[in-house]
Tab-separated table of C-alpha atoms and ligand atoms in Angstrom:
chain	number	residue	atom	x	y	z
U	195	MET	CA	-34.677	-11.143	75.471
U	196	ASN	CA	-33.291	-11.716	71.990
U	197	LEU	CA	-29.503	-11.576	72.220
U	198	PRO	CA	-27.575	-10.421	69.146
U	199	TYR	CA	-25.910	-12.998	66.899
U	200	ALA	CA	-22.744	-14.488	68.465
U	201	GLU	CA	-19.829	-14.892	66.061
U	202	PRO	CA	-18.442	-18.447	65.874
U	203	PHE	CA	-14.775	-17.415	65.927
U	204	ARG	CA	-12.136	-15.875	68.161
U	205	ILE	CA	-9.983	-12.970	67.000
U	206	LYS	CA	-6.364	-13.781	67.873
U	207	MET	CA	-4.511	-10.669	66.872
U	208	VAL	CA	-4.989	-6.995	67.617
U	209	GLU	CA	-3.641	-4.026	65.697
U	210	GLU	CA	-3.351	-0.688	67.450
U	211	ILE	CA	-5.184	2.235	65.903
U	212	TYR	CA	-4.985	5.885	66.848
U	213	GLN	CA	-8.096	7.282	68.516
U	214	SER	CA	-8.287	10.757	67.052
U	215	THR	CA	-10.214	13.697	68.472
U	216	LYS	CA	-13.113	15.385	66.719
U	217	GLU	CA	-10.970	18.521	66.247
U	218	GLU	CA	-8.181	16.498	64.590
U	219	ARG	CA	-10.644	14.811	62.262
U	220	GLU	CA	-12.204	18.126	61.271
U	221	GLN	CA	-8.736	19.538	60.535
U	222	TRP	CA	-7.657	16.491	58.482
U	223	LEU	CA	-10.883	16.513	56.498
U	224	LYS	CA	-10.384	20.188	55.677
U	225	GLU	CA	-6.775	19.512	54.601
U	226	ALA	CA	-8.031	16.630	52.428
U	227	ASN	CA	-10.449	19.045	50.710
U	228	TYR	CA	-13.232	16.791	52.010
U	229	ASN	CA	-12.106	14.059	49.614
U	230	LEU	CA	-11.824	10.798	51.576
U	231	PHE	CA	-9.272	9.462	49.099
U	232	ASN	CA	-6.877	12.227	50.211
U	233	LEU	CA	-6.847	11.026	53.836
U	234	LYS	CA	-4.009	8.895	55.189
U	235	SER	CA	-5.165	5.539	56.553
U	236	SER	CA	-3.489	6.477	59.873
U	237	GLN	CA	-6.051	9.301	60.176
U	238	VAL	CA	-9.004	6.929	59.902
U	239	TYR	CA	-10.446	5.372	63.055
U	240	ILE	CA	-13.463	3.588	61.546
U	241	ASP	CA	-13.228	3.030	57.794
U	242	LEU	CA	-16.655	3.472	56.216
U	243	LEU	CA	-15.244	4.219	52.751
U	244	THR	CA	-14.601	0.572	51.874
U	245	ASP	CA	-14.713	-3.022	52.987
U	246	SER	CA	-11.353	-3.626	51.279
U	247	GLY	CA	-8.577	-4.457	53.727
U	248	THR	CA	-10.727	-3.854	56.785
U	249	GLY	CA	-11.315	-7.493	57.791
U	250	ALA	CA	-9.096	-9.918	59.705
U	251	MET	CA	-7.608	-12.958	57.950
U	252	SER	CA	-8.507	-16.343	59.366
U	253	ASP	CA	-5.928	-18.741	60.853
U	254	LYS	CA	-6.379	-20.940	57.761
U	255	GLN	CA	-5.666	-18.046	55.398
U	256	TRP	CA	-2.469	-17.173	57.285
U	257	ALA	CA	-1.443	-20.841	57.326
U	258	ALA	CA	-2.016	-21.081	53.560
U	259	LEU	CA	0.607	-18.367	53.070
U	260	MET	CA	3.184	-20.736	54.541
U	261	THR	CA	2.030	-23.846	52.671
U	262	GLY	CA	1.540	-21.974	49.370
U	263	ASP	CA	3.549	-23.185	46.374
U	264	GLU	CA	5.440	-20.240	44.897
U	265	SER	CA	6.783	-22.193	41.886
U	266	TYR	CA	7.310	-20.032	38.825
U	267	ALA	CA	5.312	-22.468	36.664
U	268	GLY	CA	2.880	-25.299	37.321
U	269	SER	CA	2.161	-24.137	40.873
U	270	ARG	CA	0.123	-26.487	43.064
U	271	SER	CA	-1.592	-23.436	44.631
U	272	PHE	CA	-2.818	-22.315	41.201
U	273	GLU	CA	-4.306	-25.742	40.615
U	274	GLN	CA	-6.157	-25.516	43.921
U	275	LEU	CA	-7.468	-22.052	43.057
U	276	GLN	CA	-8.528	-23.194	39.589
U	277	ASN	CA	-10.368	-26.218	40.969
U	278	THR	CA	-12.163	-24.100	43.557
U	279	VAL	CA	-13.234	-21.487	40.996
U	280	GLU	CA	-14.484	-24.206	38.656
U	281	ARG	CA	-16.387	-25.928	41.486
U	282	ILE	CA	-18.131	-22.686	42.490
U	283	THR	CA	-18.746	-21.072	39.110
U	284	GLY	CA	-18.552	-23.901	36.597
U	285	PHE	CA	-15.972	-21.929	34.585
U	286	LYS	CA	-13.048	-23.922	33.224
U	287	TYR	CA	-10.754	-20.999	32.483
U	288	LEU	CA	-9.431	-18.549	35.029
U	289	LEU	CA	-7.111	-15.561	34.878
U	290	PRO	CA	-6.035	-14.602	38.391
U	291	THR	CA	-5.301	-10.961	39.141
U	292	HIS	CA	-4.027	-9.409	42.355
U	293	GLN	CA	-6.986	-7.031	42.718
U	294	GLY	CA	-10.411	-6.347	41.281
U	295	ARG	CA	-9.307	-3.151	39.576
U	296	ALA	CA	-6.565	-5.106	37.785
U	297	ALA	CA	-9.197	-7.586	36.552
U	298	GLU	CA	-11.256	-4.663	35.250
U	299	ASN	CA	-8.234	-3.265	33.454
U	300	VAL	CA	-7.510	-6.591	31.723
U	301	LEU	CA	-11.124	-7.223	30.724
U	302	PHE	CA	-11.986	-3.682	29.659
U	303	SER	CA	-8.808	-3.230	27.622
U	304	VAL	CA	-10.108	-6.086	25.461
U	305	LEU	CA	-13.813	-5.210	25.389
U	306	VAL	CA	-14.366	-1.461	25.882
U	307	LYS	CA	-13.494	1.148	23.254
U	308	GLU	CA	-13.998	4.880	22.789
U	309	GLY	CA	-17.652	5.878	22.376
U	310	ASP	CA	-19.030	2.681	23.953
U	311	VAL	CA	-21.708	2.620	26.647
U	312	VAL	CA	-21.772	0.088	29.482
U	313	PRO	CA	-25.131	-0.169	31.241
U	314	GLY	CA	-25.301	-1.628	34.739
U	315	ASN	CA	-26.356	-1.140	38.345
U	316	SER	CA	-24.429	1.744	39.973
U	317	HIS	CA	-20.943	0.894	38.693
U	318	PHE	CA	-18.238	0.727	41.346
U	319	ASP	CA	-15.847	3.709	41.301
U	320	THR	CA	-12.884	1.793	39.854
U	321	THR	CA	-15.237	0.234	37.270
U	322	LYS	CA	-16.498	3.634	36.167
U	323	GLY	CA	-12.916	4.924	36.153
U	324	HIS	CA	-11.757	2.157	33.819
U	325	ILE	CA	-14.710	2.746	31.490
U	326	GLU	CA	-14.257	6.535	31.368
U	327	PHE	CA	-10.483	6.189	30.973
U	328	ARG	CA	-11.313	4.526	27.639
U	329	LYS	CA	-13.588	7.459	26.708
U	330	ALA	CA	-16.662	5.258	27.107
U	331	HIS	CA	-19.686	5.869	29.363
U	332	ALA	CA	-21.123	3.928	32.272
U	333	ILE	CA	-24.926	4.202	32.304
U	334	ASP	CA	-26.614	3.624	35.641
U	335	CYS	CA	-29.832	1.643	35.234
U	336	THR	CA	-30.433	0.917	38.930
U	337	ILE	CA	-34.066	0.939	40.091
U	338	ASP	CA	-35.264	4.289	41.499
U	339	GLU	CA	-36.096	2.700	44.881
U	340	ALA	CA	-32.335	2.386	45.483
U	341	PHE	CA	-32.036	6.140	45.926
U	342	ASP	CA	-34.826	6.481	48.487
U	343	ILE	CA	-33.287	5.645	51.864
U	344	ASN	CA	-36.727	5.170	53.417
U	345	ASP	CA	-37.785	2.565	50.871
U	346	LEU	CA	-37.442	-0.979	52.244
U	347	HIS	CA	-37.259	-2.716	48.866
U	348	PRO	CA	-35.364	-6.000	49.553
U	349	PHE	CA	-33.257	-5.888	46.360
U	350	LYS	CA	-32.175	-2.321	45.834
U	351	GLY	CA	-29.311	-3.437	43.595
U	352	ASN	CA	-31.791	-4.505	40.885
U	353	ILE	CA	-31.597	-3.159	37.354
U	354	ASN	CA	-34.627	-1.311	35.972
U	355	LEU	CA	-35.492	-3.193	32.791
U	356	GLU	CA	-37.094	-0.181	31.114
U	357	LYS	CA	-33.984	1.916	31.653
U	358	LEU	CA	-31.845	-0.949	30.338
U	359	GLU	CA	-34.010	-1.460	27.249
U	360	GLU	CA	-33.860	2.266	26.556
U	361	VAL	CA	-30.052	1.991	26.455
U	362	TYR	CA	-30.272	-1.015	24.125
U	363	LYS	CA	-32.718	0.795	21.819
U	364	SER	CA	-30.881	4.105	21.698
U	365	HIS	CA	-27.344	2.850	20.976
U	366	PRO	CA	-25.945	0.717	18.159
U	367	LYS	CA	-25.288	-2.850	19.293
U	368	GLU	CA	-21.583	-2.561	18.433
U	369	ASN	CA	-21.262	0.251	20.991
U	370	ILE	CA	-22.611	-1.861	23.870
U	371	PRO	CA	-19.883	-4.393	24.704
U	372	PHE	CA	-21.844	-5.852	27.647
U	373	CYS	CA	-24.213	-5.162	30.506
U	374	LEU	CA	-22.534	-5.318	33.915
U	375	ILE	CA	-24.338	-6.594	36.998
U	376	THR	CA	-22.460	-5.948	40.229
U	377	ILE	CA	-23.374	-8.293	43.082
U	378	THR	CA	-23.806	-6.949	45.618
U	379	CYS	CA	-24.139	-3.426	44.301
U	380	ASN	CA	-21.366	-1.668	46.217
U	381	SER	CA	-21.917	1.894	45.022
U	382	SER	CA	-25.517	1.901	46.173
U	383	GLY	CA	-24.809	0.684	49.691
U	384	GLY	CA	-23.918	-2.968	49.027
U	385	GLN	CA	-27.510	-3.712	48.057
U	386	PRO	CA	-28.309	-7.186	46.662
U	387	VAL	CA	-29.730	-8.140	43.270
U	388	SER	CA	-32.575	-10.681	43.101
U	389	LEU	CA	-32.350	-13.889	41.077
U	390	GLU	CA	-35.475	-12.852	39.162
U	391	ASN	CA	-33.826	-9.590	38.169
U	392	MET	CA	-30.634	-11.347	37.017
U	393	LYS	CA	-32.732	-13.748	34.913
U	394	ALA	CA	-34.804	-10.908	33.453
U	395	VAL	CA	-31.694	-8.850	32.589
U	396	LYS	CA	-30.162	-11.889	30.886
U	397	ALA	CA	-33.375	-12.589	28.931
U	398	LEU	CA	-33.695	-8.969	27.780
U	399	SER	CA	-29.997	-8.755	26.892
U	400	ASP	CA	-30.256	-12.007	24.892
U	401	GLN	CA	-33.031	-10.429	22.822
U	402	TYR	CA	-30.640	-7.631	21.859
U	403	GLY	CA	-27.579	-9.899	21.559
U	404	ILE	CA	-25.722	-8.146	24.404
U	405	PRO	CA	-23.573	-10.273	26.764
U	406	VAL	CA	-24.116	-9.995	30.520
U	407	PHE	CA	-21.088	-9.899	32.801
U	408	PHE	CA	-20.979	-10.145	36.555
U	409	ASP	CA	-18.712	-8.288	38.936
U	410	SER	CA	-19.034	-10.890	41.670
U	411	ALA	CA	-17.014	-9.068	44.332
U	412	ARG	CA	-19.589	-10.008	46.975
U	413	PHE	CA	-21.451	-12.911	45.346
U	414	ALA	CA	-21.550	-14.829	48.645
U	415	GLU	CA	-23.253	-11.931	50.423
U	416	ASN	CA	-25.698	-11.568	47.536
U	417	ALA	CA	-26.540	-15.285	47.757
U	418	TYR	CA	-26.967	-14.913	51.524
U	419	PHE	CA	-29.445	-12.043	51.062
U	420	ILE	CA	-31.373	-14.147	48.546
U	421	LYS	CA	-31.401	-17.101	50.917
U	422	LYS	CA	-32.534	-14.983	53.863
U	423	GLY	CA	-34.937	-12.812	51.987
U	424	ARG	CA	-37.101	-15.237	50.079
U	425	LYS	CA	-39.340	-18.076	51.012
U	426	GLY	CA	-38.835	-21.127	48.823
U	427	ARG	CA	-35.144	-20.351	48.337
U	428	LYS	CA	-34.116	-21.416	51.832
U	429	THR	CA	-32.096	-24.377	50.605
U	430	GLU	CA	-30.277	-22.503	47.844
U	431	THR	CA	-26.582	-22.551	48.683
U	432	SER	CA	-24.211	-19.739	47.770
U	433	LYS	CA	-22.483	-22.094	45.394
U	434	ARG	CA	-25.603	-23.036	43.484
U	435	SER	CA	-26.822	-19.456	43.260
U	436	VAL	CA	-23.668	-18.184	41.648
U	437	LYS	CA	-23.234	-21.193	39.375
U	438	ARG	CA	-26.600	-20.766	37.798
U	439	PHE	CA	-26.172	-17.120	36.944
U	440	SER	CA	-22.519	-16.268	36.506
U	441	HIS	CA	-21.567	-15.551	32.946
U	442	THR	CA	-18.176	-14.200	33.814
U	443	VAL	CA	-16.625	-13.473	37.167
U	444	THR	CA	-14.379	-10.445	37.008
U	445	VAL	CA	-13.425	-9.934	40.636
S	800	LIG	C1	-17.895	-4.204	43.119
S	800	LIG	C2	-16.428	-3.960	43.131
S	800	LIG	N1	-15.744	-4.001	41.969
S	800	LIG	C3	-14.421	-3.778	41.933
S	800	LIG	C4	-13.719	-3.499	43.087
S	800	LIG	C5	-12.253	-3.242	42.998
S	800	LIG	O1	-11.563	-4.253	43.672
S	800	LIG	P1	-10.122	-3.992	44.310
S	800	LIG	O2	-10.295	-3.048	45.472
S	800	LIG	O3	-9.673	-5.370	44.725
S	800	LIG	O4	-9.260	-3.397	43.229
S	800	LIG	C6	-14.377	-3.448	44.317
S	800	LIG	C7	-13.668	-3.146	45.566
S	800	LIG	O5	-14.246	-3.054	46.651
S	800	LIG	C8	-15.782	-3.676	44.328
S	800	LIG	O6	-16.478	-3.621	45.471
């Protein structure tokens, strides 16, 4: 018998959660007008809306809170973060933000203006929000297979090159600040993007002079899917995968 994968860690802390009844959940959903963002977290037993804040921190992460250097300037912890980011991505410069949506706000306030279009693969909700807030449009160029739940395509986060080229052809270059690839593609079920697709998007975008940016919120998972899913890529480490293709890491 094939036993399921055994996790190589022990969970040391438990947090109580309220086990609601079906009737309570139906009532709360009605009161929330069926909008999950209107629910209180105390009303949620299993959170399927997000992966944010749902995981446990490791003992090393908790310990780092105590050994962290809170100095106002020249912090040793910043240096460590900077070195780690450079080692993984190859980027020399880093602007830390407390959350992904804050990173989007900083980046988009510089790059996105009214009337712009931002093509990409199923933009995350905060991403779309930041684009639309600036009276610009997010254009979804995800492959059609992504929307067929019975299709077993291994990289349903891929961008359809024809859809992308159509955007490039039908809008002036100055209205396309960048193409955004989200790895993995959260808004279409956390689906991965293949290396071939990233390369092809970059090559096509280069032809039109459009920069390619990455929202790398789950780059490690994307690299894992690539490693698992393809023969000949078995030795590719997460680090190498992201280093070769990251243009900019926003999250
Ligand atoms: C792809 C992607 N971009 C941006 C964000 C926003 O990040 P945050 O929740 O840290 O603001 C998320 C959050 O899950 C995400 O998955």
